[in-house]
PDB file of C-alpha atoms in Angstrom:
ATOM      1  CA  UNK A 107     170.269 -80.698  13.613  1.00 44.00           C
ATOM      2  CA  UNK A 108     170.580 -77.234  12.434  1.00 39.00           C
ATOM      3  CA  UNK A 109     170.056 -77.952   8.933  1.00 42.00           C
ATOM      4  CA  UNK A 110     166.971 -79.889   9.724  1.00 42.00           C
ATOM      5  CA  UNK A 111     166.026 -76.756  11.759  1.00 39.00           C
ATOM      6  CA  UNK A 112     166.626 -74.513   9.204  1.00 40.00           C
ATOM      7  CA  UNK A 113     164.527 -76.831   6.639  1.00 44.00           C
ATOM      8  CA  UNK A 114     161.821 -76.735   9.333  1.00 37.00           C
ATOM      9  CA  UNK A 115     161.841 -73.047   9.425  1.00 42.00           C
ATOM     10  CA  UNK A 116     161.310 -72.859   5.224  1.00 47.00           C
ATOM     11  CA  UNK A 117     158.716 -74.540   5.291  1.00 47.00           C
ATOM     12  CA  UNK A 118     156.561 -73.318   8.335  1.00 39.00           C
ATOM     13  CA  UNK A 119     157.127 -69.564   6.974  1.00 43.00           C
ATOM     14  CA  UNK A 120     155.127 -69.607   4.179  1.00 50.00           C
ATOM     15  CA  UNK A 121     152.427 -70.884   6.012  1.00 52.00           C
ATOM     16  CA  UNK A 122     152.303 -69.064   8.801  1.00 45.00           C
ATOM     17  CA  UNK A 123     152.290 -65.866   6.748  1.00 53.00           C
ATOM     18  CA  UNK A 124     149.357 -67.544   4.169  1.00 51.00           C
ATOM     19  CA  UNK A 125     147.073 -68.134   7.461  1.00 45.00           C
ATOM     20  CA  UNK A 126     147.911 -64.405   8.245  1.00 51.00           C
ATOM     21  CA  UNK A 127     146.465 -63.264   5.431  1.00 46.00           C
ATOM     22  CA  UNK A 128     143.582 -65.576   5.625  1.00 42.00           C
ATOM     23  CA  UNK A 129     142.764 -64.068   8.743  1.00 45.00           C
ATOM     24  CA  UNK A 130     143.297 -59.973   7.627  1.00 45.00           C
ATOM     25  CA  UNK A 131     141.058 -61.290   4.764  1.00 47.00           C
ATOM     26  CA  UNK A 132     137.958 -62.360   7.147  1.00 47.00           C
ATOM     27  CA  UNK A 133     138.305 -59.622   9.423  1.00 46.00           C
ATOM     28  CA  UNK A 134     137.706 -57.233   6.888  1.00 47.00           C
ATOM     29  CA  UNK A 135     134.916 -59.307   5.104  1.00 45.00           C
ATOM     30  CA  UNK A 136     133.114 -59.072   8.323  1.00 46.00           C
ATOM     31  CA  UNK A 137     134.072 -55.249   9.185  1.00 48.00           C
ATOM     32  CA  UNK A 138     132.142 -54.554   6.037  1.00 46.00           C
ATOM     33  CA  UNK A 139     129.396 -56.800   6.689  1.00 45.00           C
ATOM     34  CA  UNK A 140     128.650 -55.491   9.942  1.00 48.00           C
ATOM     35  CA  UNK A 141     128.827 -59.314  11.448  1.00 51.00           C
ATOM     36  CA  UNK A 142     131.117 -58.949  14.009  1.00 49.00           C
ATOM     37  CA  UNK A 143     131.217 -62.096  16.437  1.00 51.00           C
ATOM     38  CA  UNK A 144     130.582 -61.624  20.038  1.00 50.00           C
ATOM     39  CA  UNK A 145     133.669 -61.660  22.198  1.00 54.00           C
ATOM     40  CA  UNK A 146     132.603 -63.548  25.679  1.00 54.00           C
ATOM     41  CA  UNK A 147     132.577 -61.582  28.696  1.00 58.00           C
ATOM     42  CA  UNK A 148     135.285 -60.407  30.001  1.00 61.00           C
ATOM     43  CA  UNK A 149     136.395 -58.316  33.863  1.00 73.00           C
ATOM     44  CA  UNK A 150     132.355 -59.543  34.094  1.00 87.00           C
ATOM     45  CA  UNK A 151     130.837 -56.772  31.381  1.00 95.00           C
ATOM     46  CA  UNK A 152     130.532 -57.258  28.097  1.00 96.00           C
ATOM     47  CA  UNK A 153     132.719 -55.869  25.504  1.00 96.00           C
ATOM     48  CA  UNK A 154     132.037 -53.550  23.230  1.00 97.00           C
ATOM     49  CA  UNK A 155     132.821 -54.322  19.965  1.00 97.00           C
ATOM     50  CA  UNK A 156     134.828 -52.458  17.491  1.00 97.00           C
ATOM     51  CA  UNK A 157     133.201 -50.138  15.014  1.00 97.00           C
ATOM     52  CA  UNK A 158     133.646 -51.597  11.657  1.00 95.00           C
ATOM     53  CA  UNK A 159     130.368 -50.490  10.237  1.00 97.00           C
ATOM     54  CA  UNK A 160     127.360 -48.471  10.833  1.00 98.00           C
ATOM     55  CA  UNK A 161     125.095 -51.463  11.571  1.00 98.00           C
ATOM     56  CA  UNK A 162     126.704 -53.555  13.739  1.00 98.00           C
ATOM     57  CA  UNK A 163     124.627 -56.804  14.355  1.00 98.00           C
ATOM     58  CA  UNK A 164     126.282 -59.541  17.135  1.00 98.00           C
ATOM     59  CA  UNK A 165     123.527 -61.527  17.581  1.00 97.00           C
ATOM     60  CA  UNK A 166     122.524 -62.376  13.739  1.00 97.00           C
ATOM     61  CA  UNK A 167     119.055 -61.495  13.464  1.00 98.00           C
ATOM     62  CA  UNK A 168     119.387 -59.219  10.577  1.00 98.00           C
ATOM     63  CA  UNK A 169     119.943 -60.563   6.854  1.00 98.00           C
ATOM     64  CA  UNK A 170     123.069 -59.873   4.469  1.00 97.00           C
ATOM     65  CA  UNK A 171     120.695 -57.639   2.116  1.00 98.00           C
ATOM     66  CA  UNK A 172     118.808 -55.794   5.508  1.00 98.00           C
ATOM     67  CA  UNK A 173     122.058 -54.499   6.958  1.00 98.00           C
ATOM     68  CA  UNK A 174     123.283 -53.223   3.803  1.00 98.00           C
ATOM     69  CA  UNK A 175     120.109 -51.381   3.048  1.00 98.00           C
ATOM     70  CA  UNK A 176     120.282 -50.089   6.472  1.00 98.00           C
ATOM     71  CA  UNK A 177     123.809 -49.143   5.934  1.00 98.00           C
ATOM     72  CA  UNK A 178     123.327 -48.042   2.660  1.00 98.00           C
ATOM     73  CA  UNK A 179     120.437 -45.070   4.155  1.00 98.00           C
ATOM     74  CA  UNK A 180     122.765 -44.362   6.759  1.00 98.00           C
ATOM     75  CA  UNK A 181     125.404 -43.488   4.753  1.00 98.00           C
ATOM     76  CA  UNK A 182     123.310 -41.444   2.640  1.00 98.00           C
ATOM     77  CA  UNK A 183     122.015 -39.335   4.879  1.00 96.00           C
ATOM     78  CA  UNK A 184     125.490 -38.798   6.583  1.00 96.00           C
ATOM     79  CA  UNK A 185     126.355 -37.872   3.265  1.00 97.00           C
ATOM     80  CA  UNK A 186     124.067 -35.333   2.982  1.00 96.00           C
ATOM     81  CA  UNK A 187     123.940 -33.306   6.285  1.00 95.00           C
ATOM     82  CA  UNK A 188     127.066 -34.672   7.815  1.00 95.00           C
ATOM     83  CA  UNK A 189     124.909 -36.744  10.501  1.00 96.00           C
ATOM     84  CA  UNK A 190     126.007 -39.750  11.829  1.00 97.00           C
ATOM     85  CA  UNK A 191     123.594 -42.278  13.416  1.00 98.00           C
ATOM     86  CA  UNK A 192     124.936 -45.654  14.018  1.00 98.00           C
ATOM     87  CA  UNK A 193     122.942 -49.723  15.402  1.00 98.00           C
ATOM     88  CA  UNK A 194     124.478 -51.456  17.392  1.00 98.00           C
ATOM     89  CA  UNK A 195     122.622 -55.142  18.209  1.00 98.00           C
ATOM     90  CA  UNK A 196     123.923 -57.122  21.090  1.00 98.00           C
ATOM     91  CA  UNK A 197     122.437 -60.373  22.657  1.00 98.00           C
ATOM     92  CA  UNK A 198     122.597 -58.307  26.546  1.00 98.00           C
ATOM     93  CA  UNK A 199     124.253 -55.652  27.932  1.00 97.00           C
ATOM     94  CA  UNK A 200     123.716 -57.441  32.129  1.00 96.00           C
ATOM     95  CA  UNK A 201     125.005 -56.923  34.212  1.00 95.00           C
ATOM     96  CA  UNK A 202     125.428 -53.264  33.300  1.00 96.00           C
ATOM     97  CA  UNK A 203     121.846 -51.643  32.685  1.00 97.00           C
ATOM     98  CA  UNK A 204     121.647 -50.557  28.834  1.00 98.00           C
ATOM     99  CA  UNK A 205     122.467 -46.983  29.801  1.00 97.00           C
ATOM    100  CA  UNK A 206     125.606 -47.680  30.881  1.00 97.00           C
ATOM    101  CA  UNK A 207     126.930 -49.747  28.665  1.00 98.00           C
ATOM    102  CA  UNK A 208     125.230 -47.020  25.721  1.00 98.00           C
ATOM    103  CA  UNK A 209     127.760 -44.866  27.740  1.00 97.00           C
ATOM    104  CA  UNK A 210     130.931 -47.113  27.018  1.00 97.00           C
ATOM    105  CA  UNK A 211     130.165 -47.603  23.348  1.00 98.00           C
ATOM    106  CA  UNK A 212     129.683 -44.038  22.853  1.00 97.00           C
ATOM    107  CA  UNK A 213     132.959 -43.523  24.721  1.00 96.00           C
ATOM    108  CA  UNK A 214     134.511 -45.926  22.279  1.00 97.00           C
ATOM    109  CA  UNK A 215     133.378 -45.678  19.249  1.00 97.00           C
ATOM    110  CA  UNK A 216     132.965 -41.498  19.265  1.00 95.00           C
ATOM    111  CA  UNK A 217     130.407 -41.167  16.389  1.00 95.00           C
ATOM    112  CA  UNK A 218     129.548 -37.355  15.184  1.00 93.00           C
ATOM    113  CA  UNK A 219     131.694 -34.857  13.636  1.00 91.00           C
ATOM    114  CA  UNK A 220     134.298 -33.590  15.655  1.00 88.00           C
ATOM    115  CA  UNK A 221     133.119 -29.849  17.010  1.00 89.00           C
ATOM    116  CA  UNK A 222     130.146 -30.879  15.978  1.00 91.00           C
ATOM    117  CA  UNK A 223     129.321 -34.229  18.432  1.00 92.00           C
ATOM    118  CA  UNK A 224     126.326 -34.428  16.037  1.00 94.00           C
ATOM    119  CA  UNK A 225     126.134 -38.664  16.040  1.00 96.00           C
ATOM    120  CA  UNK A 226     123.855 -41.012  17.660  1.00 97.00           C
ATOM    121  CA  UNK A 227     123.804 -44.607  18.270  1.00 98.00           C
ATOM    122  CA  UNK A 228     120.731 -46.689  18.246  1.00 98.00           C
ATOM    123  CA  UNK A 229     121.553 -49.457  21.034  1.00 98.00           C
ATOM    124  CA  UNK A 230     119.569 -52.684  20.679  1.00 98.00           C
ATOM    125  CA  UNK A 231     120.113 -55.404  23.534  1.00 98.00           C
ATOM    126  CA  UNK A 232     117.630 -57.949  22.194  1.00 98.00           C
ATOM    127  CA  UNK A 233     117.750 -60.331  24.820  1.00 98.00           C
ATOM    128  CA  UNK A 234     116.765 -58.289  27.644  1.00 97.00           C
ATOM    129  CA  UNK A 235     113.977 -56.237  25.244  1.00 97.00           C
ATOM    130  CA  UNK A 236     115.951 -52.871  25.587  1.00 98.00           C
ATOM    131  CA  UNK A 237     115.992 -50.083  23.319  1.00 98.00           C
ATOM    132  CA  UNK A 238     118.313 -47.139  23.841  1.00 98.00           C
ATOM    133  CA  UNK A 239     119.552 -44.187  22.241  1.00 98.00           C
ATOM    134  CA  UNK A 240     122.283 -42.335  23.079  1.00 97.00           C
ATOM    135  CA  UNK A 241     123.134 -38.940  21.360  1.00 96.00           C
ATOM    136  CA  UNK A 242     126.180 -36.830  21.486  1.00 94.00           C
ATOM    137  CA  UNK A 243     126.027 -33.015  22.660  1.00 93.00           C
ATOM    138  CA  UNK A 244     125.078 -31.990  19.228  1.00 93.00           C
ATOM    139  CA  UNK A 245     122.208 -33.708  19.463  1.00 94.00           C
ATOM    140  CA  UNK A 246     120.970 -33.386  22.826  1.00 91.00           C
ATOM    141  CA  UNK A 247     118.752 -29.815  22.036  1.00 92.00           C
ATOM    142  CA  UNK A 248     116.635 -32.108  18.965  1.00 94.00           C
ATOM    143  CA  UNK A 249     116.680 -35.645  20.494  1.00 95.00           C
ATOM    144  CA  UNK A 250     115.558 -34.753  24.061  1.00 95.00           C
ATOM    145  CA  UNK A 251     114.990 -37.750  26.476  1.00 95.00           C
ATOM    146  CA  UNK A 252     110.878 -37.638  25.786  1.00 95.00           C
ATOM    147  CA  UNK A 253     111.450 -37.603  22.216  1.00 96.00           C
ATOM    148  CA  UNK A 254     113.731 -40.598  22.134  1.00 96.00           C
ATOM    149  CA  UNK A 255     111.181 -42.128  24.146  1.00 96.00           C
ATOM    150  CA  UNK A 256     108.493 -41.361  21.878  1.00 96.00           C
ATOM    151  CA  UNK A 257     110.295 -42.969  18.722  1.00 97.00           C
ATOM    152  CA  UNK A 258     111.340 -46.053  20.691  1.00 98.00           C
ATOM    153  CA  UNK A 259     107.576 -46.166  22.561  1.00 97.00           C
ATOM    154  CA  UNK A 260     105.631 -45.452  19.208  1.00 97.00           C
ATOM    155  CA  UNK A 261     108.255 -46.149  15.841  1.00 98.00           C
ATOM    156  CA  UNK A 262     110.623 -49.041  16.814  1.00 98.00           C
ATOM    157  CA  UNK A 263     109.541 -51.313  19.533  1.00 98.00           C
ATOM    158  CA  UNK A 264     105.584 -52.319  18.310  1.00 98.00           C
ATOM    159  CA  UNK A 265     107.465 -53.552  15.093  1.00 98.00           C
ATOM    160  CA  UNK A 266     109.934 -55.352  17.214  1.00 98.00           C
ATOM    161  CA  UNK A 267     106.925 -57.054  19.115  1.00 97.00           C
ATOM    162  CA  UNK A 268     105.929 -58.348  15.868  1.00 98.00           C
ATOM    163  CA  UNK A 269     109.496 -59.756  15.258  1.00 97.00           C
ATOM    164  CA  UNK A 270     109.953 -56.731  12.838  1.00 98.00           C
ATOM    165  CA  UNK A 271     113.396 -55.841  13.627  1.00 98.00           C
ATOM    166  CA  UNK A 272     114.426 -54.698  10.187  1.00 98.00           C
ATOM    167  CA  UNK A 273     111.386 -52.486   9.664  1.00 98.00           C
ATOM    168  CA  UNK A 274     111.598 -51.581  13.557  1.00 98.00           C
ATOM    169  CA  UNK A 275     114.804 -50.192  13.142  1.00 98.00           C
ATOM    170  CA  UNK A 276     114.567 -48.721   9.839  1.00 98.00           C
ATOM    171  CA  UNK A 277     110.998 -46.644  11.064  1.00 98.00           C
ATOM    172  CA  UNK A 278     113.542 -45.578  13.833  1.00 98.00           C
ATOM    173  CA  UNK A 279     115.584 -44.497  11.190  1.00 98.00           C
ATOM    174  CA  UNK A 280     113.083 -42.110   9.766  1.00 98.00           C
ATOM    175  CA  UNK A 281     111.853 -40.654  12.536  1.00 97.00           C
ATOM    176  CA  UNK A 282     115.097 -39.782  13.778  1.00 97.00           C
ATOM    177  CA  UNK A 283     116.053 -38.125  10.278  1.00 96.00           C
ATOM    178  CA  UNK A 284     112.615 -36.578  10.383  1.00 96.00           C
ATOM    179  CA  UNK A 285     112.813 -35.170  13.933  1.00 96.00           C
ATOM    180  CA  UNK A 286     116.408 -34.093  13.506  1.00 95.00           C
ATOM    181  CA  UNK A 287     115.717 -32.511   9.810  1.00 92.00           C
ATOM    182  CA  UNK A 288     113.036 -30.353  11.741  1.00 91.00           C
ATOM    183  CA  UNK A 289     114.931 -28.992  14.060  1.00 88.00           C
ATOM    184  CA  UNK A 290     112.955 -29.278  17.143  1.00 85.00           C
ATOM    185  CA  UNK A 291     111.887 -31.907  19.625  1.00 88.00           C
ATOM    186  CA  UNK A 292     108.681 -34.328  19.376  1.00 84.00           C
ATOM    187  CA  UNK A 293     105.946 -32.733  22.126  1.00 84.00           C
ATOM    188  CA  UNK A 294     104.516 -34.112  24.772  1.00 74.00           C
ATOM    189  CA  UNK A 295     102.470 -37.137  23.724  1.00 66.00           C
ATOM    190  CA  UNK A 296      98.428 -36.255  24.449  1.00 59.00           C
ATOM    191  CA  UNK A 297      96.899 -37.939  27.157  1.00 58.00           C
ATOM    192  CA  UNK A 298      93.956 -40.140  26.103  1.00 57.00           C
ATOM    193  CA  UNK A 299      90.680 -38.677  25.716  1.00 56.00           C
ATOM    194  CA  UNK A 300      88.462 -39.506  28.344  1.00 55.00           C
ATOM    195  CA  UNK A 301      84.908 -41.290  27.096  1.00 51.00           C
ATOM    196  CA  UNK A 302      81.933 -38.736  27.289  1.00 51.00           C
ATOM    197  CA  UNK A 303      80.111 -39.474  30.463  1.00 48.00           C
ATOM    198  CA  UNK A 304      76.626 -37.926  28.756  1.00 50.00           C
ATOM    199  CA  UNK A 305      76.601 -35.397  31.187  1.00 50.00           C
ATOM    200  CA  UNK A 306      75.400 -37.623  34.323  1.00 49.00           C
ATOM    201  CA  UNK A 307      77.575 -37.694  37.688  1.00 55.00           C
ATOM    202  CA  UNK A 308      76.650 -39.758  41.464  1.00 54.00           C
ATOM    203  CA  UNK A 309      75.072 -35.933  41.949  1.00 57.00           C
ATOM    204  CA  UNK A 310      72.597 -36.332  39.284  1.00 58.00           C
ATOM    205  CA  UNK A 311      71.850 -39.593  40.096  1.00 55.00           C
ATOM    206  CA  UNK A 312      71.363 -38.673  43.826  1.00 55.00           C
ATOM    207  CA  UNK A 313      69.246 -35.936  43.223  1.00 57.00           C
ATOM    208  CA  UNK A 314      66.743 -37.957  41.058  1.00 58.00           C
ATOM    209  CA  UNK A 315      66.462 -41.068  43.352  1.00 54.00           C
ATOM    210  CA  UNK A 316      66.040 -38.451  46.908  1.00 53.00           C
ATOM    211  CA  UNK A 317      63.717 -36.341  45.216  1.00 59.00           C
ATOM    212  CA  UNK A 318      62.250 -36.440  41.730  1.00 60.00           C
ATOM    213  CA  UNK A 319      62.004 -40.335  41.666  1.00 58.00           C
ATOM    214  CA  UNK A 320      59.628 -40.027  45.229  1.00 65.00           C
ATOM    215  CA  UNK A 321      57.603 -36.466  43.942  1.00 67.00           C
ATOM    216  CA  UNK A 322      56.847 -38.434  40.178  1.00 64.00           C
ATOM    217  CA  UNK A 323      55.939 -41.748  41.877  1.00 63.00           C
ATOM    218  CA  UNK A 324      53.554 -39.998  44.247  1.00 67.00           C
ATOM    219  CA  UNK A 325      51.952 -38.034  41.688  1.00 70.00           C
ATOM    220  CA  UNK A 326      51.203 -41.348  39.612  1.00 59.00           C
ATOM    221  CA  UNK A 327      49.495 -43.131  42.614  1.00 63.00           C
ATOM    222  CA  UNK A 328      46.938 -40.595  43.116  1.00 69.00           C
ATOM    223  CA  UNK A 329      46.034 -40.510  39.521  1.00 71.00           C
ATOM    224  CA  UNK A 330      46.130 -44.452  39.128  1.00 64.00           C
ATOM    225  CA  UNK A 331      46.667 -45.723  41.938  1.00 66.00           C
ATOM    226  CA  UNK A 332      48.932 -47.814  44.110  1.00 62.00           C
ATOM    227  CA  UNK A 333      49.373 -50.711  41.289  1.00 61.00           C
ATOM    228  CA  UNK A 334      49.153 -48.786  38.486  1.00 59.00           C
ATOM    229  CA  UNK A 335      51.040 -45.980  39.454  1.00 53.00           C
ATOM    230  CA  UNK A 336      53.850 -48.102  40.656  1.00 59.00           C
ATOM    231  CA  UNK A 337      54.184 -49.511  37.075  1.00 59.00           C
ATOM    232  CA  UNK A 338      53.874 -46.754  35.020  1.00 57.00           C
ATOM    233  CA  UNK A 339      55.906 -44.498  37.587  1.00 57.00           C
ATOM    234  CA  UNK A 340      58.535 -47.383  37.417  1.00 59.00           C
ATOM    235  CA  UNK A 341      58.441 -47.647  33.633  1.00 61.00           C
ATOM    236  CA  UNK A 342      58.896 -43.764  33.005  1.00 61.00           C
ATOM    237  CA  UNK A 343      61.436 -43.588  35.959  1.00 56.00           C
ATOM    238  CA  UNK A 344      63.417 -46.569  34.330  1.00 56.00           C
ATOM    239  CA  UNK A 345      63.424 -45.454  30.801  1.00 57.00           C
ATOM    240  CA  UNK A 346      64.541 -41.645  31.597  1.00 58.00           C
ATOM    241  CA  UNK A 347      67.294 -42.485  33.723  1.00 55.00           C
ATOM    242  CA  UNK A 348      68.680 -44.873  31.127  1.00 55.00           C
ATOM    243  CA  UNK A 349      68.048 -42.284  28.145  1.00 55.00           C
ATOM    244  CA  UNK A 350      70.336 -39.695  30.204  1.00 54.00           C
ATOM    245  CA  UNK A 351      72.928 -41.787  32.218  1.00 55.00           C
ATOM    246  CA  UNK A 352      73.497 -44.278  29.332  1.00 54.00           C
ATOM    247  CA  UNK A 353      73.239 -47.577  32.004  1.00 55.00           C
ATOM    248  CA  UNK A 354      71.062 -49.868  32.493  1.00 57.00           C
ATOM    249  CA  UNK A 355      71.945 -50.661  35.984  1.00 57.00           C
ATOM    250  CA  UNK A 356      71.255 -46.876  36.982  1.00 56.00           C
ATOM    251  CA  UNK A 357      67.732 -47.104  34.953  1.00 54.00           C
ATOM    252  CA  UNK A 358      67.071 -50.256  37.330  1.00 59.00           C
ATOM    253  CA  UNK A 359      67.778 -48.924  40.408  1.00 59.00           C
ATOM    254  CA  UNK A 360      65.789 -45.784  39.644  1.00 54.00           C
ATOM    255  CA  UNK A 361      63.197 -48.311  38.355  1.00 52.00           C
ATOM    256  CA  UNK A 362      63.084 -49.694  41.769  1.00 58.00           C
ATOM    257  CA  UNK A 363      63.032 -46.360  43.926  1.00 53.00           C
ATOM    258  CA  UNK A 364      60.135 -45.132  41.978  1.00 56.00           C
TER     259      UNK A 364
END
């Protein structure tokens, strides 16, 4: 029995150490990939996954070639102002709300210099069509909560309407390098400008159709009389209020008054 044991043992060894390997061997093809699989839920959040990459995509939507051009601008501009910015791409972050769990991946993973807390991630929970950004300290003076609503609002998320991802999040990119290069935060965003009302208000249009409309019309029906001043009174009424107020249904109604 023991020598049957120990025969058992030989040959299970070498195996069990080969399918160790195996396994070290896929872990770290898909740390450099950025394809990390999605762990289920687990105390009823969801993970957060480890931080094998700067694009981190659990939910597959990006290609091979798109994360490593993504990763491949990240790095470069890390390796040019010391930087960090990392995407993270999960299927849902429910039941937490997206800030939250932005809070506990930026808790784990700890991107930015140290002293310098100058790192950023770029949370995407594409399921529940949420955007976040979360920036370290080093950060917060540049990439203020308007202007991280302003690139998500205006860069990333029309793209991602258009199923865009790749170009939504590389735009994002850019901006953030762009508003971070500068220095200073985006502004307030301008309001929309308000169509040109041609200068005519309720008061106007009071004033004409108490007084001028009844002064004009009278005027006309002494000259022409009832019928004819009527109809010309109406005509000239008509066509001046709609040259000024731009409306037809205000030229009609002072059409009628006069």
């Amino acid at each position: 029995m023991i020598a049957a044991r120990t025969a058992w043992r030989r040959r299970w060894l070498p195996e069990a150490r080969r399918l160790r390997l195996v396994a070290i061997a896929l872990l770290a093809v898909l740390g450099a990939t950025g394809a990390v699989p999605w762990d289920p839920p687990r105390d009823g959040l969801q993970p957060v996954p480890p931080l094998h990459a700067r694009v981190t995509d659990l939910t597959g939507t990006l290609s091979a070639s798109e994360r490593q051009a993504l990763e491949a601008k990240l790095a470069d501009w890390e390796a040019r102002t010391t930087d960090q910015l990392a995407v993270l791409i999960v299927p849902t972050t429910k039941p937490e709300p997206i800030e939250q769990y932005a809070i506990r991946v930026a808790e784990a993973w700890k991107i930015g210099q140290k002293g310098k807390d100058n790192g950023a991630i770029l949370l995407i929970a594409k399921d529940d069509k949420q955007i976040r950004l979360e920036v370290g300290y080093g950060f917060e003076g540049v990439l203020t909560d308007l202007t991280s609503r302003r690139i998500i609002a205006e860069t990333i998320a029309p793209l991602f309407s258009k199923g865009q991802f790749a170009a939504g999040i590389n735009a994002g990119i850019d901006r953030i390098v762009s508003v971070v290069g500068e220095g200073k935060p985006l502004p307030e965003a301008e309001p929309r400008k308000r169509a040109p009302s041609h200068g005519f208000d309720i008061g106007t249009l009071a004033l004409i159709l108490l007084v001028a409309v009844p002064a004009i019309g009278a005027i006309l029906r002494r000259i022409l009389g009832n019928v004819g001043g009527s109809v010309v009174g109406a005509g000239i009424v008509g066509g001046a209020a709609w040259l000024f107020a731009g409306s037809l249904l205000i030229a009609a109604i002072a059409a009628i008054v006069a």
